[in-house]
mmCIF file of C-alpha atoms in Angstrom:
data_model
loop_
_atom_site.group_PDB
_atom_site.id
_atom_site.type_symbol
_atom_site.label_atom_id
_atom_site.label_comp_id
_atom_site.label_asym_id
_atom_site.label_seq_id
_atom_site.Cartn_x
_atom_site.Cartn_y
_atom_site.Cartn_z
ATOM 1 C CA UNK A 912 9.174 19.881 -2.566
ATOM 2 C CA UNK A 913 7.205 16.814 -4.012
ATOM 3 C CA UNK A 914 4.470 15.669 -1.775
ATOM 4 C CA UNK A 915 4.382 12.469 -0.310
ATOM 5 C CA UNK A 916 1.125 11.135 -2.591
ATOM 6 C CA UNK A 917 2.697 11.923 -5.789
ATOM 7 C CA UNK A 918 5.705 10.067 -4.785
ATOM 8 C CA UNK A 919 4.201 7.022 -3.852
ATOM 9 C CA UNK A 920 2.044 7.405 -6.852
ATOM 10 C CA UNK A 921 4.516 7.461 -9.536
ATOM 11 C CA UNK A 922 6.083 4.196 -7.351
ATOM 12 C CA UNK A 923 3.127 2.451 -8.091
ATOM 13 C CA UNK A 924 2.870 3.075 -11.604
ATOM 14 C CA UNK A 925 6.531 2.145 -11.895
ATOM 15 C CA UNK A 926 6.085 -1.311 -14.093
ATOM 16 C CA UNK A 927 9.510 -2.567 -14.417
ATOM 17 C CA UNK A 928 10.507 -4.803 -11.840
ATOM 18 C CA UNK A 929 14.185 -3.610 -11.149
ATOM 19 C CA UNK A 930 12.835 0.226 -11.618
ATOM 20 C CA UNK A 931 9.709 -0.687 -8.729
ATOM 21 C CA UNK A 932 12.452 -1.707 -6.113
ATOM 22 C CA UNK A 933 14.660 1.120 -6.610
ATOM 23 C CA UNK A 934 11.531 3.442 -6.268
ATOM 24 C CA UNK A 935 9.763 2.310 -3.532
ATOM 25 C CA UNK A 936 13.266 2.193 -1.183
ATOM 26 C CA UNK A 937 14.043 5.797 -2.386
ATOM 27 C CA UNK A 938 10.131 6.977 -1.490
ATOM 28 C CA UNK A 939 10.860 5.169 2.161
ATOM 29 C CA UNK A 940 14.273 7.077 2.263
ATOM 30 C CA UNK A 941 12.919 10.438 1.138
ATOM 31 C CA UNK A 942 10.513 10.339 3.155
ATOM 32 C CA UNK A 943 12.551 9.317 6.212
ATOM 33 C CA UNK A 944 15.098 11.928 5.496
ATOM 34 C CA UNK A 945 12.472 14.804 5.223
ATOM 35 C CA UNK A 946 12.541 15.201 1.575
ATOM 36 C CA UNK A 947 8.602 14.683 0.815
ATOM 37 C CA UNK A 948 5.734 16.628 2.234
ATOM 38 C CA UNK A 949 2.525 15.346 4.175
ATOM 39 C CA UNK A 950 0.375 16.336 1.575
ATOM 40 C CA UNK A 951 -1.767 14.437 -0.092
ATOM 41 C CA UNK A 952 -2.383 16.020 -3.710
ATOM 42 C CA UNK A 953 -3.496 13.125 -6.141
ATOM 43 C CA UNK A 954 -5.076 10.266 -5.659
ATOM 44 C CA UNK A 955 -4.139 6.589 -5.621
ATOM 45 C CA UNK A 956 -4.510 4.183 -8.679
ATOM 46 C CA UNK A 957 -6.756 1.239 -9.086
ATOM 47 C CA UNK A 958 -4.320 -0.789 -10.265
ATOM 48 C CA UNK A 959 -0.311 -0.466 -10.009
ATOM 49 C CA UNK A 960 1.926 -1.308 -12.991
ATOM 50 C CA UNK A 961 3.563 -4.580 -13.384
ATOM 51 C CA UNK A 962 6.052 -5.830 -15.874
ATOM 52 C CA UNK A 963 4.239 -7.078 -18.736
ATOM 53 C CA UNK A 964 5.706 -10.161 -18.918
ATOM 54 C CA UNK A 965 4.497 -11.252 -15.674
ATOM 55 C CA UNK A 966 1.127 -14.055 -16.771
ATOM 56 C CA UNK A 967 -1.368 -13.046 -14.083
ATOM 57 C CA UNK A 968 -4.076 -15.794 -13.785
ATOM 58 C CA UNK A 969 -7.201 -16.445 -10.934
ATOM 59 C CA UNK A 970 -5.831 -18.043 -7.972
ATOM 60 C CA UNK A 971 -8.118 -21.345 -9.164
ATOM 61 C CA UNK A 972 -6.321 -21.575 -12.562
ATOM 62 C CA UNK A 973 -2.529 -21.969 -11.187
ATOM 63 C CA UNK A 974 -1.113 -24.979 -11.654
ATOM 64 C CA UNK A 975 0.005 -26.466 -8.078
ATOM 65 C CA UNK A 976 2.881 -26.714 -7.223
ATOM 66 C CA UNK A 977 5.141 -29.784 -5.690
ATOM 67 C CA UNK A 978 6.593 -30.115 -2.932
ATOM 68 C CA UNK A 979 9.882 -28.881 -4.429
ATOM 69 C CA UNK A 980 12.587 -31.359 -4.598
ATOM 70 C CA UNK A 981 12.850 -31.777 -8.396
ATOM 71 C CA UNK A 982 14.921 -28.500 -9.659
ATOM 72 C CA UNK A 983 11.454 -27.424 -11.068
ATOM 73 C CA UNK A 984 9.564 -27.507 -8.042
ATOM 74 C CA UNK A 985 12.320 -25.169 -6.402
ATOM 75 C CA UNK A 986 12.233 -22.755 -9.190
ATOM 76 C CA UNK A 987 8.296 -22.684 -8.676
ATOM 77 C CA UNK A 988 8.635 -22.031 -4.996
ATOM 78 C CA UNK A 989 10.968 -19.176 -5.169
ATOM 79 C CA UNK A 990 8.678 -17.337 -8.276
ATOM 80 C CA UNK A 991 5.790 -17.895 -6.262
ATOM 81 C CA UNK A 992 7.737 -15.908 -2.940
ATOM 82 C CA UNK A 993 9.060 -13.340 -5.598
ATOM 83 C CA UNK A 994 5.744 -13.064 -6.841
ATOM 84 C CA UNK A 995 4.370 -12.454 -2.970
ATOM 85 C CA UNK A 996 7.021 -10.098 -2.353
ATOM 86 C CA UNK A 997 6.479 -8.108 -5.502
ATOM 87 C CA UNK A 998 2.619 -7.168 -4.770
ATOM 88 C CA UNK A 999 3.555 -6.321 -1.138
ATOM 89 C CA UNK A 1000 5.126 -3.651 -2.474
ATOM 90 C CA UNK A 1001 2.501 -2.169 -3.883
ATOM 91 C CA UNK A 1002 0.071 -3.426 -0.805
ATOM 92 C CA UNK A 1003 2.502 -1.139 1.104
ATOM 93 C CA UNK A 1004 2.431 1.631 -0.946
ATOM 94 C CA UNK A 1005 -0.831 1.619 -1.304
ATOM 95 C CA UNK A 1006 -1.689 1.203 2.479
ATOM 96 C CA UNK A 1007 0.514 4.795 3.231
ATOM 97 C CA UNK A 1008 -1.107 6.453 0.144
ATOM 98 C CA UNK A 1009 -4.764 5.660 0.289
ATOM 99 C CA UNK A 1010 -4.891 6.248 3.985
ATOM 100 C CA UNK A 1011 -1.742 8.043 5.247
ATOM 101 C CA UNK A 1012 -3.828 11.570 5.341
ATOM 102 C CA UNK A 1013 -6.379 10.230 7.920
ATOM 103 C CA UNK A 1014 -4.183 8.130 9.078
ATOM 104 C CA UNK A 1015 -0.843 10.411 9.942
ATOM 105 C CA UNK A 1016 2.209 10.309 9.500
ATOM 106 C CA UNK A 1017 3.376 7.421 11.807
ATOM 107 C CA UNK A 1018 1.588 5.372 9.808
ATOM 108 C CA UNK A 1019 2.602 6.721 6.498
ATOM 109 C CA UNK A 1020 6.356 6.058 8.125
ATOM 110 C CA UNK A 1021 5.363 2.663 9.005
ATOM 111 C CA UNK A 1022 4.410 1.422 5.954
ATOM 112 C CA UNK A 1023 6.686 2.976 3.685
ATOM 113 C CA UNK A 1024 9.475 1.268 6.208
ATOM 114 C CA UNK A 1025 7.107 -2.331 4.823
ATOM 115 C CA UNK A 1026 7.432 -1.403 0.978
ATOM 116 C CA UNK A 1027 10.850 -0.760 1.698
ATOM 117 C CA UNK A 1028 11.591 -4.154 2.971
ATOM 118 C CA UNK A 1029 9.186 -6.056 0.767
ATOM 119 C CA UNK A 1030 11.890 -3.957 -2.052
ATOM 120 C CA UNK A 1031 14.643 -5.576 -0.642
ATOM 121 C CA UNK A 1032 12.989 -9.149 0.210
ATOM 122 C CA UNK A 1033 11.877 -9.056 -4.093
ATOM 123 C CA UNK A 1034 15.267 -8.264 -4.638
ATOM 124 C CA UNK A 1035 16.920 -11.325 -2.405
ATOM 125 C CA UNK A 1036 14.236 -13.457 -4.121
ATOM 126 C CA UNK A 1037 15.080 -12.239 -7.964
ATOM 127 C CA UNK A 1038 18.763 -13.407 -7.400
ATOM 128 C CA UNK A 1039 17.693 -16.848 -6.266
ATOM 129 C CA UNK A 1040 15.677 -17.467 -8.990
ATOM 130 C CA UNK A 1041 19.203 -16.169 -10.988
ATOM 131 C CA UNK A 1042 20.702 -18.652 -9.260
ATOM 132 C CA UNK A 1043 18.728 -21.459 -10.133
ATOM 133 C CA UNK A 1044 18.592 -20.051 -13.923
ATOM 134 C CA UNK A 1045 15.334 -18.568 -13.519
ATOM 135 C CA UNK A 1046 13.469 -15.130 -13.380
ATOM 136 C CA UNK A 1047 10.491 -13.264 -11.838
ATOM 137 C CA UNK A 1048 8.120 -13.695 -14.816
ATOM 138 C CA UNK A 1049 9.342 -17.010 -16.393
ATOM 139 C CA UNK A 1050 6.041 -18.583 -15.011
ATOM 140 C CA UNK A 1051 2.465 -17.686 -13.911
ATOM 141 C CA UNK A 1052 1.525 -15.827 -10.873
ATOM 142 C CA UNK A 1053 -1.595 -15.317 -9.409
ATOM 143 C CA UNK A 1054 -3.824 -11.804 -9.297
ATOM 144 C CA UNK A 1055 -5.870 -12.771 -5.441
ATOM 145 C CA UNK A 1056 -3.276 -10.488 -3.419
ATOM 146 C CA UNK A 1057 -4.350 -7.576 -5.021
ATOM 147 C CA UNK A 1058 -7.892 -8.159 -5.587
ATOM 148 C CA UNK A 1059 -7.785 -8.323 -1.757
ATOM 149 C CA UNK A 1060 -6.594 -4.384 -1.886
ATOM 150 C CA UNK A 1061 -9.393 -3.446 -4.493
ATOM 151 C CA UNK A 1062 -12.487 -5.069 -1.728
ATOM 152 C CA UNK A 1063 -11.020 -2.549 1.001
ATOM 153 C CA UNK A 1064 -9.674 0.003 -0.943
ATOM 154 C CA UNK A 1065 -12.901 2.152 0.991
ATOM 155 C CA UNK A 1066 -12.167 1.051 4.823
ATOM 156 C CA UNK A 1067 -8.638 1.357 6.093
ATOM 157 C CA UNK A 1068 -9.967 -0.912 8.914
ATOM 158 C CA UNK A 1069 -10.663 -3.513 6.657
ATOM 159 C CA UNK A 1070 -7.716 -3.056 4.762
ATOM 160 C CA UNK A 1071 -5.636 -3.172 7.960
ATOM 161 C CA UNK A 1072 -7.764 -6.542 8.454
ATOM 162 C CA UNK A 1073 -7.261 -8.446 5.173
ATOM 163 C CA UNK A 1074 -4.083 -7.647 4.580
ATOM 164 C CA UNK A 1075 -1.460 -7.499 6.995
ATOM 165 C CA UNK A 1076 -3.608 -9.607 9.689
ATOM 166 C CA UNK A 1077 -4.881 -11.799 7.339
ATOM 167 C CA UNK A 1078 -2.347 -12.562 4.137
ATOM 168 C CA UNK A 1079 0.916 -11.661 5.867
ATOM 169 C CA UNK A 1080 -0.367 -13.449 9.146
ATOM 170 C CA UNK A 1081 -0.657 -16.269 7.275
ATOM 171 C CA UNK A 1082 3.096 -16.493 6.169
ATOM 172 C CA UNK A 1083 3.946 -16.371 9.775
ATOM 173 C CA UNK A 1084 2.176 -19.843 9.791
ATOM 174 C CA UNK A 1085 3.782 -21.613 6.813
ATOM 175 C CA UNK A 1086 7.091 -20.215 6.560
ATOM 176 C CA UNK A 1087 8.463 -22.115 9.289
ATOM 177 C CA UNK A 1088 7.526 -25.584 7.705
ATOM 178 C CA UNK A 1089 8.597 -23.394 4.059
ATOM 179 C CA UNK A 1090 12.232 -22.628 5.893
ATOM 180 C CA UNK A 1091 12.836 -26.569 7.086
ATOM 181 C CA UNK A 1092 12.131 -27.771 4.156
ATOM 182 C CA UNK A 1093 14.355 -26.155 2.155
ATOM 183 C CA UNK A 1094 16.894 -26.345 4.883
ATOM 184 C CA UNK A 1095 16.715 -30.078 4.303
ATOM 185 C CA UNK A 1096 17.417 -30.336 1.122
ATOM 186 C CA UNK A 1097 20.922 -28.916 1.822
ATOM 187 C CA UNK A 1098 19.683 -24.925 0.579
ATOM 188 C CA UNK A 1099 21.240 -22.953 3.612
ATOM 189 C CA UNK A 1100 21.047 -19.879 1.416
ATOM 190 C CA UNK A 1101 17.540 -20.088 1.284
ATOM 191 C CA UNK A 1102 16.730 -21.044 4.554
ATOM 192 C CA UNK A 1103 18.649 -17.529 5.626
ATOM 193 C CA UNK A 1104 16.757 -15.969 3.062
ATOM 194 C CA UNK A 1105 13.312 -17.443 4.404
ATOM 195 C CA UNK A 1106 14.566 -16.283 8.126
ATOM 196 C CA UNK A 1107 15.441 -13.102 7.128
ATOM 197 C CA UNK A 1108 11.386 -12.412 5.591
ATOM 198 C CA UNK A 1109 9.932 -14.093 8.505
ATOM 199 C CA UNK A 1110 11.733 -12.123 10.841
ATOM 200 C CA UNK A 1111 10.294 -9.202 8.711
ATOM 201 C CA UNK A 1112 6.956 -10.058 8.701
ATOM 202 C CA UNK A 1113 6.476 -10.287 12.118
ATOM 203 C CA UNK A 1114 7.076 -6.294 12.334
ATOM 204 C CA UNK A 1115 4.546 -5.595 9.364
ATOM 205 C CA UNK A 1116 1.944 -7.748 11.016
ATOM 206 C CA UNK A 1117 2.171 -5.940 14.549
ATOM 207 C CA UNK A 1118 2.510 -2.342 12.857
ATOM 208 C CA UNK A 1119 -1.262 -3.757 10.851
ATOM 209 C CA UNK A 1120 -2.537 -5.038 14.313
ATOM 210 C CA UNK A 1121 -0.869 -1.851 16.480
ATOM 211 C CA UNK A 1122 -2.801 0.538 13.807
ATOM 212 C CA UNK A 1123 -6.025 -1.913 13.506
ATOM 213 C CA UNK A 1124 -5.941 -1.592 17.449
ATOM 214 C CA UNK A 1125 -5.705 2.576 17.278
ATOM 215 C CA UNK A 1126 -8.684 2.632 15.180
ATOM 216 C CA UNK A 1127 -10.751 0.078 17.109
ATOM 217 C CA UNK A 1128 -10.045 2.551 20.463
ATOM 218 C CA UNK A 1129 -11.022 5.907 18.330
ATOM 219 C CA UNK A 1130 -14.575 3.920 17.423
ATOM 220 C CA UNK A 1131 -15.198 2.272 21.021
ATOM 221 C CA UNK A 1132 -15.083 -1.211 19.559
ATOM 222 C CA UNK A 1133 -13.861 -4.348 20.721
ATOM 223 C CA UNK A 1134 -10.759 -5.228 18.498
ATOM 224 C CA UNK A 1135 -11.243 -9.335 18.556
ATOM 225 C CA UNK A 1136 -14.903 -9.182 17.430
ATOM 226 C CA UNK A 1137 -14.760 -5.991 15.033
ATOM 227 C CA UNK A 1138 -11.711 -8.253 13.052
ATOM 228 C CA UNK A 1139 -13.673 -10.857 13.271
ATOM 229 C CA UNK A 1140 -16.525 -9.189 11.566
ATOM 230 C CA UNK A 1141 -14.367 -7.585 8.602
ATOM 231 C CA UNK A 1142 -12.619 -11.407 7.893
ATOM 232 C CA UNK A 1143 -15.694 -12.275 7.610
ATOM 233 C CA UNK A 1144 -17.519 -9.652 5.063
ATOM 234 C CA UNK A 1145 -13.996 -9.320 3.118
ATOM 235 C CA UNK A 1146 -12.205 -12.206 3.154
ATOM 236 C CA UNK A 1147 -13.427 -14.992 1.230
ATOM 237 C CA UNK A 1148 -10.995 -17.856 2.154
ATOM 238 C CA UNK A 1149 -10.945 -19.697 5.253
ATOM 239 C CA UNK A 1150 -8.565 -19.295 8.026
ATOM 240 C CA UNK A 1151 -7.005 -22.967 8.862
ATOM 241 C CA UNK A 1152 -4.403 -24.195 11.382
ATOM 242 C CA UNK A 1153 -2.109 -25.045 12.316
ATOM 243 C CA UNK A 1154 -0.869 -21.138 13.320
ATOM 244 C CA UNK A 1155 2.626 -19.937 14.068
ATOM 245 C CA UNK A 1156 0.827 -18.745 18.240
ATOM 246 C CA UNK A 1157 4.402 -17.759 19.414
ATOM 247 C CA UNK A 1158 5.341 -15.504 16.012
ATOM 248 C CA UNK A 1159 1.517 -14.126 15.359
ATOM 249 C CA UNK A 1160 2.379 -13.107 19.422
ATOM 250 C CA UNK A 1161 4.920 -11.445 18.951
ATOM 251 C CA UNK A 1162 3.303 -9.292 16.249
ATOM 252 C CA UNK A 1163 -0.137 -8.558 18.654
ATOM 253 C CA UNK A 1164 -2.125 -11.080 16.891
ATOM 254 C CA UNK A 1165 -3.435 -13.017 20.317
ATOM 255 C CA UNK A 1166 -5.629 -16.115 19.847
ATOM 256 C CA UNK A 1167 -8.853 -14.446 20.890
ATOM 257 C CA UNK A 1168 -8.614 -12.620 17.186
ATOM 258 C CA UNK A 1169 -8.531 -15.655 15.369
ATOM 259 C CA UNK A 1170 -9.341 -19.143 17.425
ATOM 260 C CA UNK A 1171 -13.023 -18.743 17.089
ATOM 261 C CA UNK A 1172 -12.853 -18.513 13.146
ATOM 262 C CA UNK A 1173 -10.368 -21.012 12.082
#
């Protein structure tokens, strides 16, 4: 029986787009169904593989992007959520295969159920941009998501920190404004389809902030002020209002995390 590591290994080296989504939902479902052991034989890459085609440039070198009423500024939104939803993914796998041994397997579950999603959210996201005459790859995309996964790679804490309590945190905050939008200009479609992610993303935030919380407990530290601390030595951003209180709630982010940082 193939251990759990190798599986998610080979899913992160899978570089074709289509070929990534069908393997990260089928590592979720093995591993669900009881197909892949809790062993932990090989060891995660540095990088994952990405379709070649895909222009990866510094966050500072995109060109911005309107506000997305011309037909080009809609086909820029949509590549930019593809390209979001793409490196979760591989945020996800990487989350259950770096730390899943120390970790256990609830957590290894729980994130493997995230790549799965982030599979299927990619996949809603590809047809859109079909359906505008578009596809993942036709313009740039920025590298920052997964530079964020290289400065934890050492401290699942940290990880747990940056990424889902950070990055995904923060599209609880601007989907909403993202979803209304687009619902304005007359694009129920995508409105559902920006619903349907949000609703998602509340889940993958709270399972970050319920497993951020488990460690905090196992070192006696106070998990406000040790998040606090990591944003701070990892993250290089800033954290800005306004925030989405009632969905970052709902996932166990409370204000006393991040009010005295914005």
């Amino acid at each position: 029986m193939t251990s759990v590591s190798r599986a998610i290994r080979d899913a992160l080296l899978t570089g074709d787009k289509t070929a990534k989504v069908f393997a990260a939902r089928k590592v979720a479902r093995d591993w669900r169904l009881g197909r892949l052991t809790f062993t932990f034989d090989c060891t995660m890459p540095d990088r994952p593989a990405w379709p070649a085609q895909v222009e990866l440039r510094l966050p500072r070198d995109m060109p911005r992007r309107g506000r997305g009423g011309s037909e080009k500024g809609r086909i820029a939104l949509w590549h930019s959520l593809a390209h979001i939803e793409f490196v979760a993914i591989d945020l996800a796998l990487d989350m259950a295969g770096r730390f899943g041994e120390s970790m256990g397997q609830a957590f290894v579950s729980d994130f493997l159920s995230v790549a799965a999603d982030e599979a299927m959210h990619f996949a809603i996201l590809e047809r859109k941009l079909d359906s505008l005459g578009s596809f993942y790859g036709a313009l740039p995309a920025h590298d920052g998501l997964w530079s964020a996964a290289r400065d934890t790679a050492h401290d699942v804490a940290a990880r747990l920190a940056i990424v889902p309590m950070v990055l995904e945190a923060r599209g609880l905050d601007v989907t909403p404004a993202t979803l209304t939008r687009v619902r304005a200009q007359g694009d129920e479609n995508g409105a559902k389809i920006l619903q349907r992610i949000l609703d998602d993303e509340i889940r993958h935030v709270a399972f970050g902030a319920k497993h951020f919380r488990a460690i905090c407990a196992a070192r006696g530290e106070n998990p406000p002020k040790s998040w606090r601390n990591l944003v701070k030595r990892h993250f290089s951003g800033r954290l800005k209002p306004p925030f989405n209180d009632s969905a970052r709630s709902a996932a166990g982010l409370s204000r006393d995390f991040y009010e005295g940082i914005a």
